[in-house]
mmCIF file with all atom_site columns, C-alpha atoms in Angstrom:
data_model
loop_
_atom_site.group_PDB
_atom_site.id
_atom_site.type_symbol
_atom_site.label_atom_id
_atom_site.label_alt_id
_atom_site.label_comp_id
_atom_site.label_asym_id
_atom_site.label_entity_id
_atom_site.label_seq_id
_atom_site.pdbx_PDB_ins_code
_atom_site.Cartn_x
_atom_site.Cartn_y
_atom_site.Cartn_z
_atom_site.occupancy
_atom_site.B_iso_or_equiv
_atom_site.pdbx_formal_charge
_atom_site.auth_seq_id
_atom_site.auth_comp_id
_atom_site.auth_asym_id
_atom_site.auth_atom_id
_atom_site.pdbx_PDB_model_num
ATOM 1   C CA . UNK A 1 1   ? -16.435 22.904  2.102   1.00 0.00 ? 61  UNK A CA 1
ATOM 2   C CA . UNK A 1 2   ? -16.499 21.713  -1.595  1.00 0.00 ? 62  UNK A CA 1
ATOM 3   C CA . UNK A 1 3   ? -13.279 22.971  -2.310  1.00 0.00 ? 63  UNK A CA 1
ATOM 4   C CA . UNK A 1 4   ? -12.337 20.693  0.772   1.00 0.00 ? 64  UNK A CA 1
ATOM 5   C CA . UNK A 1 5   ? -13.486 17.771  -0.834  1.00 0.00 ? 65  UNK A CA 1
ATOM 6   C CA . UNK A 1 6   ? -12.051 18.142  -3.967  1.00 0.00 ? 66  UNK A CA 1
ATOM 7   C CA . UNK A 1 7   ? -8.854  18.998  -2.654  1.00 0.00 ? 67  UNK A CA 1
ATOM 8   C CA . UNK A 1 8   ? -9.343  15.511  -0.325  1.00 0.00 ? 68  UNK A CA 1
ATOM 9   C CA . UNK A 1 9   ? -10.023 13.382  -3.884  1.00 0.00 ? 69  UNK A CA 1
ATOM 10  C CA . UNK A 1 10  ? -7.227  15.299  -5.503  1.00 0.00 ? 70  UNK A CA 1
ATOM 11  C CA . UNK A 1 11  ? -5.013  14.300  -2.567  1.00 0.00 ? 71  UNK A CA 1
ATOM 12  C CA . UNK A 1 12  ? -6.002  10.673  -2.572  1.00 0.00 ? 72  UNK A CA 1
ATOM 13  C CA . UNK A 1 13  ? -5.535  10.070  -6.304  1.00 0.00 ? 73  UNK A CA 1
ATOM 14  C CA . UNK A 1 14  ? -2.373  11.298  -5.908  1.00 0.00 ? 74  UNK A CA 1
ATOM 15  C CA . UNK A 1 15  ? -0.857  9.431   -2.964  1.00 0.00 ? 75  UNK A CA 1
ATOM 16  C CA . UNK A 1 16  ? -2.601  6.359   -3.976  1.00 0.00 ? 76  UNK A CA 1
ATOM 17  C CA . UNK A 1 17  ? -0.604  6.724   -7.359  1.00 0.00 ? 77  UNK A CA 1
ATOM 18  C CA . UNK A 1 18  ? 2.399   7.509   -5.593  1.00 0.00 ? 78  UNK A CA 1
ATOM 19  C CA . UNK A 1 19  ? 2.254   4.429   -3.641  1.00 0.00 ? 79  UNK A CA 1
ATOM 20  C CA . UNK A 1 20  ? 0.798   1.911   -6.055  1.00 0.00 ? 80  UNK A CA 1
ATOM 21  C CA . UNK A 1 21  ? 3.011   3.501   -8.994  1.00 0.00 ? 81  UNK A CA 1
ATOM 22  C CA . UNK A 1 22  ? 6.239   3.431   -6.786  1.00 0.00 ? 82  UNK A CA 1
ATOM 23  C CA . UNK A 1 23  ? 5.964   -0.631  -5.905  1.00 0.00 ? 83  UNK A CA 1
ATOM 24  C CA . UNK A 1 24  ? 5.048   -1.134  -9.350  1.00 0.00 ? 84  UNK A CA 1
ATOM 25  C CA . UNK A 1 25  ? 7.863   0.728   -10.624 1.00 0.00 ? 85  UNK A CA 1
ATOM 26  C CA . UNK A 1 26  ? 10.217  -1.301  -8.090  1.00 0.00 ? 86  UNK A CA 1
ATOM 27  C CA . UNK A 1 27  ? 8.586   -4.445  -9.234  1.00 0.00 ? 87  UNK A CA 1
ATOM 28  C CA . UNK A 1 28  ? 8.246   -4.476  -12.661 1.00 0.00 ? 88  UNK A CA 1
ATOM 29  C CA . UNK A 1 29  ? 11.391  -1.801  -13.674 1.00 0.00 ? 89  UNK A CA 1
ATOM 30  C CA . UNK A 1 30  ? 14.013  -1.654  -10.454 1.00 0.00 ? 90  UNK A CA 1
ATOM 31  C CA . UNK A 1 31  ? 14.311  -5.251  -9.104  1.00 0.00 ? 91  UNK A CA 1
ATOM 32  C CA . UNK A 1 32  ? 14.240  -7.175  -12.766 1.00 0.00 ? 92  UNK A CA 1
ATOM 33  C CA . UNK A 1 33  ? 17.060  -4.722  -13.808 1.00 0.00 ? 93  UNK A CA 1
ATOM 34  C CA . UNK A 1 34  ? 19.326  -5.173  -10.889 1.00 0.00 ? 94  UNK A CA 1
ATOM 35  C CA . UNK A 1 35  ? 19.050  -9.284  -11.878 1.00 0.00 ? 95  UNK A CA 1
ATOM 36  C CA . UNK A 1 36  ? 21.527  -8.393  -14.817 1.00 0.00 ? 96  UNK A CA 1
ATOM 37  C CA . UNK A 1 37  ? 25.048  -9.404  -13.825 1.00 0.00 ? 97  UNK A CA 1
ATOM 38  C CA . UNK A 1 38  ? 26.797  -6.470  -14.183 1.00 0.00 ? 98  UNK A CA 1
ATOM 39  C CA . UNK A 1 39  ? 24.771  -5.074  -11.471 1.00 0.00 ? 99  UNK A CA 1
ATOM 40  C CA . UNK A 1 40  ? 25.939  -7.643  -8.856  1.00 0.00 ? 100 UNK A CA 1
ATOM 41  C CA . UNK A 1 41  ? 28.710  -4.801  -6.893  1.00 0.00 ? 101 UNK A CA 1
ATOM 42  C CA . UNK A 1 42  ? 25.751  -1.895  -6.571  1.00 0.00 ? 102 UNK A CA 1
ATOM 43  C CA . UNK A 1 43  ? 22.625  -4.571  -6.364  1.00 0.00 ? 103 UNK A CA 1
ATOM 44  C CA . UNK A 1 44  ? 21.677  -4.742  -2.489  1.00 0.00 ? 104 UNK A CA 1
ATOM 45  C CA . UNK A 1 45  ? 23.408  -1.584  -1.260  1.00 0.00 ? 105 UNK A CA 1
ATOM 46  C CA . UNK A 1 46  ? 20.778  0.387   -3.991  1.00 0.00 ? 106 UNK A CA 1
ATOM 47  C CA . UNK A 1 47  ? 18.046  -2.219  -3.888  1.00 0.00 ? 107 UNK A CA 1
ATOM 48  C CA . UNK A 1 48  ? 18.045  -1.359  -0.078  1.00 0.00 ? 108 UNK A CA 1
ATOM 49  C CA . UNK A 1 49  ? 18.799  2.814   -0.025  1.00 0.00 ? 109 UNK A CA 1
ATOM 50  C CA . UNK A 1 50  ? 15.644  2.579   -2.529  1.00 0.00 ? 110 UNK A CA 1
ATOM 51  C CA . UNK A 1 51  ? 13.659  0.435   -0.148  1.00 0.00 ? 111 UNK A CA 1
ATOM 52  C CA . UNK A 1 52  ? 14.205  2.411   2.467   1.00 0.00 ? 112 UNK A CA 1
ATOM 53  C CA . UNK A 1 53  ? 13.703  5.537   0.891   1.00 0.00 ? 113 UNK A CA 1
ATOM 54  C CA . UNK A 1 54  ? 10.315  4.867   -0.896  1.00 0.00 ? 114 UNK A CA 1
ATOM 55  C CA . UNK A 1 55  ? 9.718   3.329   3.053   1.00 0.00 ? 115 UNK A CA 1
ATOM 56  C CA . UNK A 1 56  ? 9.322   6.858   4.213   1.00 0.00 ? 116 UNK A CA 1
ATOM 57  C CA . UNK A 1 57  ? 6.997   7.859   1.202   1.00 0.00 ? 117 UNK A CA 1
ATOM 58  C CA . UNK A 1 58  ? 5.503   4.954   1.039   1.00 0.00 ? 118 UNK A CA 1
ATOM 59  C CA . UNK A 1 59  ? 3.743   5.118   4.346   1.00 0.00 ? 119 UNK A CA 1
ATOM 60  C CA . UNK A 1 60  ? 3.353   8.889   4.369   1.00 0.00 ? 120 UNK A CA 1
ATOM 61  C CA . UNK A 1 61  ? 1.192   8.467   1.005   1.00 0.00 ? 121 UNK A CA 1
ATOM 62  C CA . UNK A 1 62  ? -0.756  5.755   3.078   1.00 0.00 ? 122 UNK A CA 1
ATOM 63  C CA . UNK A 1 63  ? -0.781  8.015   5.227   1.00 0.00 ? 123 UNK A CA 1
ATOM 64  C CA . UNK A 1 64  ? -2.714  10.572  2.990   1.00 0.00 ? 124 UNK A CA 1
ATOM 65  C CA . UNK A 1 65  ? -4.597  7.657   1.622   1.00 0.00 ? 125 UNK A CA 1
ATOM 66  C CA . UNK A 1 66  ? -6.159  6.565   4.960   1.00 0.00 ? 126 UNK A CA 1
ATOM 67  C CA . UNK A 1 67  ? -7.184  10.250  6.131   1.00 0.00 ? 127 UNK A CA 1
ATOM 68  C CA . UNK A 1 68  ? -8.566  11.628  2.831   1.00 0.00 ? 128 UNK A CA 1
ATOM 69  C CA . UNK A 1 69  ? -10.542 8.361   1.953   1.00 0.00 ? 129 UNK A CA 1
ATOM 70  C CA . UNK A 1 70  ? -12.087 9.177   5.528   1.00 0.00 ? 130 UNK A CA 1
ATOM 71  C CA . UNK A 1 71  ? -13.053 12.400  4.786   1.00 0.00 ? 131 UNK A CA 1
ATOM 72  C CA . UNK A 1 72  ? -14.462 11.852  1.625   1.00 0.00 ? 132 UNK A CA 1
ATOM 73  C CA . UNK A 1 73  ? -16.243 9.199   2.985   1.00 0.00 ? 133 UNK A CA 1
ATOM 74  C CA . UNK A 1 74  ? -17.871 11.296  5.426   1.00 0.00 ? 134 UNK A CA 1
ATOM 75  C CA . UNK A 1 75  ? -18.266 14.005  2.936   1.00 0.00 ? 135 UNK A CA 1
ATOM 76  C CA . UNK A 1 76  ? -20.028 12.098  0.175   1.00 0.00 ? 136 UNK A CA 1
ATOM 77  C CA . UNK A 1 77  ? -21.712 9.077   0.798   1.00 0.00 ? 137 UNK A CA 1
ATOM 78  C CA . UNK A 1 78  ? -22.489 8.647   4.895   1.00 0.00 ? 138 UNK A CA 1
ATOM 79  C CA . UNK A 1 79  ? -22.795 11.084  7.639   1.00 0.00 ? 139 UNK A CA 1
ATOM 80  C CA . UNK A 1 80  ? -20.968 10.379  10.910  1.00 0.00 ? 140 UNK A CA 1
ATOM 81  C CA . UNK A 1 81  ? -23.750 8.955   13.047  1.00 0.00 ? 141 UNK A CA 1
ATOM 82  C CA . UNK A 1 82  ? -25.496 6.629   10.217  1.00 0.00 ? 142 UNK A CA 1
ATOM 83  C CA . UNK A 1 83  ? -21.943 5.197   9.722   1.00 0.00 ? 143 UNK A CA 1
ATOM 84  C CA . UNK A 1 84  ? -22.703 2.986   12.468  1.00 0.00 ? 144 UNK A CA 1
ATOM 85  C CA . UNK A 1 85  ? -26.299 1.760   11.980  1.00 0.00 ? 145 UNK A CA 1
ATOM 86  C CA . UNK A 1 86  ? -26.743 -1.370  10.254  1.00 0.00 ? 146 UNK A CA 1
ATOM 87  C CA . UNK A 1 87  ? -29.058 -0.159  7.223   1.00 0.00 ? 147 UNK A CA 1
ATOM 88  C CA . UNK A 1 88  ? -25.894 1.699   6.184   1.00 0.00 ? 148 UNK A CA 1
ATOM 89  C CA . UNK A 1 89  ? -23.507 -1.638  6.056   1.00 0.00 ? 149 UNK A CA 1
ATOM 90  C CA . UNK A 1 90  ? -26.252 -3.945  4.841   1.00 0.00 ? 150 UNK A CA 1
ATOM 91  C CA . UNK A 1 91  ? -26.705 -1.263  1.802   1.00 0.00 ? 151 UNK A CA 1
ATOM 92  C CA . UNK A 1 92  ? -25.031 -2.130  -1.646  1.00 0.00 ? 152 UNK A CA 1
ATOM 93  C CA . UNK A 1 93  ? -22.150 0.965   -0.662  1.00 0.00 ? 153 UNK A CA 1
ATOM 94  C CA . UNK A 1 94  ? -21.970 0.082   2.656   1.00 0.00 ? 154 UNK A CA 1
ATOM 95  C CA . UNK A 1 95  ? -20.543 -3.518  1.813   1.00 0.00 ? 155 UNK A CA 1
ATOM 96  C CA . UNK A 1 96  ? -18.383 -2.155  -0.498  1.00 0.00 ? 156 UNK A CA 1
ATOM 97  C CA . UNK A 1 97  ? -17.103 0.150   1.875   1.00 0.00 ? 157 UNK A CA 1
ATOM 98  C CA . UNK A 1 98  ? -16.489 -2.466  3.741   1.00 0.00 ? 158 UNK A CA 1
ATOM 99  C CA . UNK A 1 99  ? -15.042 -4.375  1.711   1.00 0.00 ? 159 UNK A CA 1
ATOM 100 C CA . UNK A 1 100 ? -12.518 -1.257  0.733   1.00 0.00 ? 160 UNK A CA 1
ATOM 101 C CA . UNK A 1 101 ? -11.565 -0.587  4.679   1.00 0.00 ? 161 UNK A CA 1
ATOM 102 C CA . UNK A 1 102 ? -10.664 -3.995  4.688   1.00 0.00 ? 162 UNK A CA 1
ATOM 103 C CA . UNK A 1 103 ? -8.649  -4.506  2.053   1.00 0.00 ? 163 UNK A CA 1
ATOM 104 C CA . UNK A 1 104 ? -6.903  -1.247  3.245   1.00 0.00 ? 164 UNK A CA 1
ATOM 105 C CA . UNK A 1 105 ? -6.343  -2.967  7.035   1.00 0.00 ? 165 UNK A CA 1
ATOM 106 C CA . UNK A 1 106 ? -5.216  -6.154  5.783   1.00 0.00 ? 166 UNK A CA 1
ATOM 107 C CA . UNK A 1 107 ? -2.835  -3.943  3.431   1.00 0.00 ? 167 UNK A CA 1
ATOM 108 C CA . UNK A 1 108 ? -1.863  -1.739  6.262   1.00 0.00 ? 168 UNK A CA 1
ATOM 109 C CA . UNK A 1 109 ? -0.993  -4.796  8.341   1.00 0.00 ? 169 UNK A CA 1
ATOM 110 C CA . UNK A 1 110 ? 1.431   -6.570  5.355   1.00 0.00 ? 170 UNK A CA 1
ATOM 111 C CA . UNK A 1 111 ? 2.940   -3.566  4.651   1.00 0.00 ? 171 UNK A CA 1
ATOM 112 C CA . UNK A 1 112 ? 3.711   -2.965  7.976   1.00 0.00 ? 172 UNK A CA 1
ATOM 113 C CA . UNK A 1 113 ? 5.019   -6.810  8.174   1.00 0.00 ? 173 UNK A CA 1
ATOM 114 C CA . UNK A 1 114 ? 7.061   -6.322  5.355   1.00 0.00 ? 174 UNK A CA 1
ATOM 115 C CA . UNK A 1 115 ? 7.948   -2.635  6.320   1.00 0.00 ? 175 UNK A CA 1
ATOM 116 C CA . UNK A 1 116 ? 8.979   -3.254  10.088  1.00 0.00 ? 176 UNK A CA 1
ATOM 117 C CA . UNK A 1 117 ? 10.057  -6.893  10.461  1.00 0.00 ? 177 UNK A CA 1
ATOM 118 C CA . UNK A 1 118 ? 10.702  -8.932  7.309   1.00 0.00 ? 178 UNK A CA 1
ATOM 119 C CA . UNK A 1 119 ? 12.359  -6.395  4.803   1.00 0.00 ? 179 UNK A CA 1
ATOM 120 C CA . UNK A 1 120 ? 14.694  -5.381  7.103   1.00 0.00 ? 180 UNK A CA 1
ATOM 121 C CA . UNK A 1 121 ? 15.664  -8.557  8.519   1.00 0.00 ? 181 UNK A CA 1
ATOM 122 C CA . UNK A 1 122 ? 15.972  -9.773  5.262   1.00 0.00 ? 182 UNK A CA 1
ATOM 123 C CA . UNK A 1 123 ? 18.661  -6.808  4.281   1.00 0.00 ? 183 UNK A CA 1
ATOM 124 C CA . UNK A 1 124 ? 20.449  -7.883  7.823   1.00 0.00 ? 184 UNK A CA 1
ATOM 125 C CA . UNK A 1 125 ? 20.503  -11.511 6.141   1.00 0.00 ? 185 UNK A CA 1
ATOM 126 C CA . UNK A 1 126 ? 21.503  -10.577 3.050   1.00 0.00 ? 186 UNK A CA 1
ATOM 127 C CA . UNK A 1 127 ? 24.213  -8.513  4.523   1.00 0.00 ? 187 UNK A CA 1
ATOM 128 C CA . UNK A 1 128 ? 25.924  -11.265 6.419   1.00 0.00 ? 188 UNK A CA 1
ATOM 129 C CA . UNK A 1 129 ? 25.323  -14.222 4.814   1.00 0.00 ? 189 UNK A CA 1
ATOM 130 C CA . UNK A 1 130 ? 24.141  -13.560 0.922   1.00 0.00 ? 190 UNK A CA 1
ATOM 131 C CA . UNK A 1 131 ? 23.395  -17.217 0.325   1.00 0.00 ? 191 UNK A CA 1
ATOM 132 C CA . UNK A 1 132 ? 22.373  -18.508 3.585   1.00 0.00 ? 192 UNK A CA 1
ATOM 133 C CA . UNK A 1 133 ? 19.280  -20.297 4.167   1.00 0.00 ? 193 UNK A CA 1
ATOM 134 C CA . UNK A 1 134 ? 17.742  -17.487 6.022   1.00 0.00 ? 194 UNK A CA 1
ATOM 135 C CA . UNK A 1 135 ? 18.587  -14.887 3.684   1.00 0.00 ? 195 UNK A CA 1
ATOM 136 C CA . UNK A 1 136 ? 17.099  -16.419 0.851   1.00 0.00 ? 196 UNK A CA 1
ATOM 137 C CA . UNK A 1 137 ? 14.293  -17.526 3.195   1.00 0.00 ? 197 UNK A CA 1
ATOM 138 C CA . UNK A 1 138 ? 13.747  -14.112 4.222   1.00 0.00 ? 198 UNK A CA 1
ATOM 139 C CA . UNK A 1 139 ? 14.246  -12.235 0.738   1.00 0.00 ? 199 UNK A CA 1
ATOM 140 C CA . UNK A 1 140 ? 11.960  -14.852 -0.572  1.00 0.00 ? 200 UNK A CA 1
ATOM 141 C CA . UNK A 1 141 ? 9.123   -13.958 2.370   1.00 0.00 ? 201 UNK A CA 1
ATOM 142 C CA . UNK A 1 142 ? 9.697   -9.906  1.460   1.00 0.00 ? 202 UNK A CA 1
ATOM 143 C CA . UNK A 1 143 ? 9.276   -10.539 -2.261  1.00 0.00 ? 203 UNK A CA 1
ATOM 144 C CA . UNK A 1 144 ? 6.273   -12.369 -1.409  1.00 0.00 ? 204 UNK A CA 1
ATOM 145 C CA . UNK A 1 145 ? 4.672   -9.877  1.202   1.00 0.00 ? 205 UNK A CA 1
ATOM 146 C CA . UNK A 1 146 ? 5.735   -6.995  -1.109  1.00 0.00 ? 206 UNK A CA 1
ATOM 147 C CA . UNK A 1 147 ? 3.672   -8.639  -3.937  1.00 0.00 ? 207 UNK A CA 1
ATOM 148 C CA . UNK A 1 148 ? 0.373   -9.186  -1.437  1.00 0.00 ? 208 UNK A CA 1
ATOM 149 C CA . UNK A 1 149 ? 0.863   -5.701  -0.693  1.00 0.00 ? 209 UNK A CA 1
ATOM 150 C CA . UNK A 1 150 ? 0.657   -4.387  -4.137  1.00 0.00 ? 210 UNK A CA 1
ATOM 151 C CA . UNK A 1 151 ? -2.407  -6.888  -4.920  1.00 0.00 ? 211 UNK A CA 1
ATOM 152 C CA . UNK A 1 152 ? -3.971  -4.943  -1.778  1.00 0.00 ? 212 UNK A CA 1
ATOM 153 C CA . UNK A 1 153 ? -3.202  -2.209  -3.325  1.00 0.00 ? 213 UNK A CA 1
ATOM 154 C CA . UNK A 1 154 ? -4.529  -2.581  -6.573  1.00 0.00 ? 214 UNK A CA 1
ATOM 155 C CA . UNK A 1 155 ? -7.834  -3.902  -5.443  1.00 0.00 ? 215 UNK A CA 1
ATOM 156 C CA . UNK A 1 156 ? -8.398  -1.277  -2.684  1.00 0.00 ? 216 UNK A CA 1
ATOM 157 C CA . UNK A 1 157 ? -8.244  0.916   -5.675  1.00 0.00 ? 217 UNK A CA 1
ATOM 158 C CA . UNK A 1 158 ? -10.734 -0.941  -8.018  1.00 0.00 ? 218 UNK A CA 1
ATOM 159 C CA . UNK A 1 159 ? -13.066 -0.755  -5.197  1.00 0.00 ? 219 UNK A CA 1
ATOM 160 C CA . UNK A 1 160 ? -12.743 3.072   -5.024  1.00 0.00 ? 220 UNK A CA 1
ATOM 161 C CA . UNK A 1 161 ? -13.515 2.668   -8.703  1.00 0.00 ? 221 UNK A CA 1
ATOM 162 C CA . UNK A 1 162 ? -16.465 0.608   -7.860  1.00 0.00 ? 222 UNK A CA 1
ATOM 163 C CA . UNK A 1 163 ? -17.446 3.075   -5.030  1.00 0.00 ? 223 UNK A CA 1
ATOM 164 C CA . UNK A 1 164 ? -17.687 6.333   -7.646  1.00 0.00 ? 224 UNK A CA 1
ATOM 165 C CA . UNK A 1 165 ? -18.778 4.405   -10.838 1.00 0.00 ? 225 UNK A CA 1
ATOM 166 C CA . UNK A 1 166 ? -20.733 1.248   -9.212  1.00 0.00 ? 226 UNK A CA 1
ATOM 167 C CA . UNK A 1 167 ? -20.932 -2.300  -10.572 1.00 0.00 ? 227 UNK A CA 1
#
């Protein structure tokens, strides 16, 4: 079962650097080098294939994130049935678990905003009408939900920090 769990933590590092490292790499590397005029021509049509293609790995490394993080959970720190009594949540890990899960459901839920309904509405927008209003509106309201998601992100993983090293 050991093996398990260190394949689990192996797992979860991994995806949550895939994840993290891929919007920071989009942020910080992709996006302010497609601002350089001589990218105008390929700017949105590869701004959106790599959207949509770090999409799909995206949420299948939350995907490993969410069920790993479980199982080590349950592996390490809490057993199933005093996951739900109180002593566990009013414990100094049990808040900070708590705190983790939710970080992690508020970052499901943007991601999912930005994933689902904004990001691609925005690319429709952008599409049609480059410099409407609700283009810019919407690009503007992706940048911004992409950013909260990566804050998420970032934090959900200092807390797993603070969860194997403590305070």
């Amino acid at each position: 079962m050991r093996m398990f769990y260190l394949i689990s933590v192996f797992l979860h590092i991994l995806a949550a650097a895939l994840w993290v490292g891929g919007m920071l790499f989009l942020a910080v590397v992709l996006v302010p080098a497609l601002r350089d005029g001589e990218f105008d021509p390929v700017r949105r049509p590869l701004l959106e294939r790599t959207a949509m293609r770090f999409r799909l790995v995206g949420w299948v490394a939350l995907a490993v994130v969410v069920f790993t993080g479980l199982f080590n959970l349950f592996y390490r720190w809490v057993p199933w049935e005093v996951f739900w009594g109180a002593r566990w949540w009013n414990s100094p890990l049990g808040r900070t678990v708590g705190y983790k899960l939710l970080v992690v459901a508020l970052m499901l839920l943007v991601s999912a905003a930005h994933d689902l309904w904004i990001g691609p509405r925005a690319i429709r927008l952008w599409r049609l009408d480059p410099e409407g209003s609700s283009a810019v509106r919407y690009r503007f309201l992706a940048r911004w939900l992409g950013r909260v998601t990566l804050f998420l992100g970032l934090l959900a993983m200092m807390l797993g920090v603070i969860l194997v090293r403590g305070l």
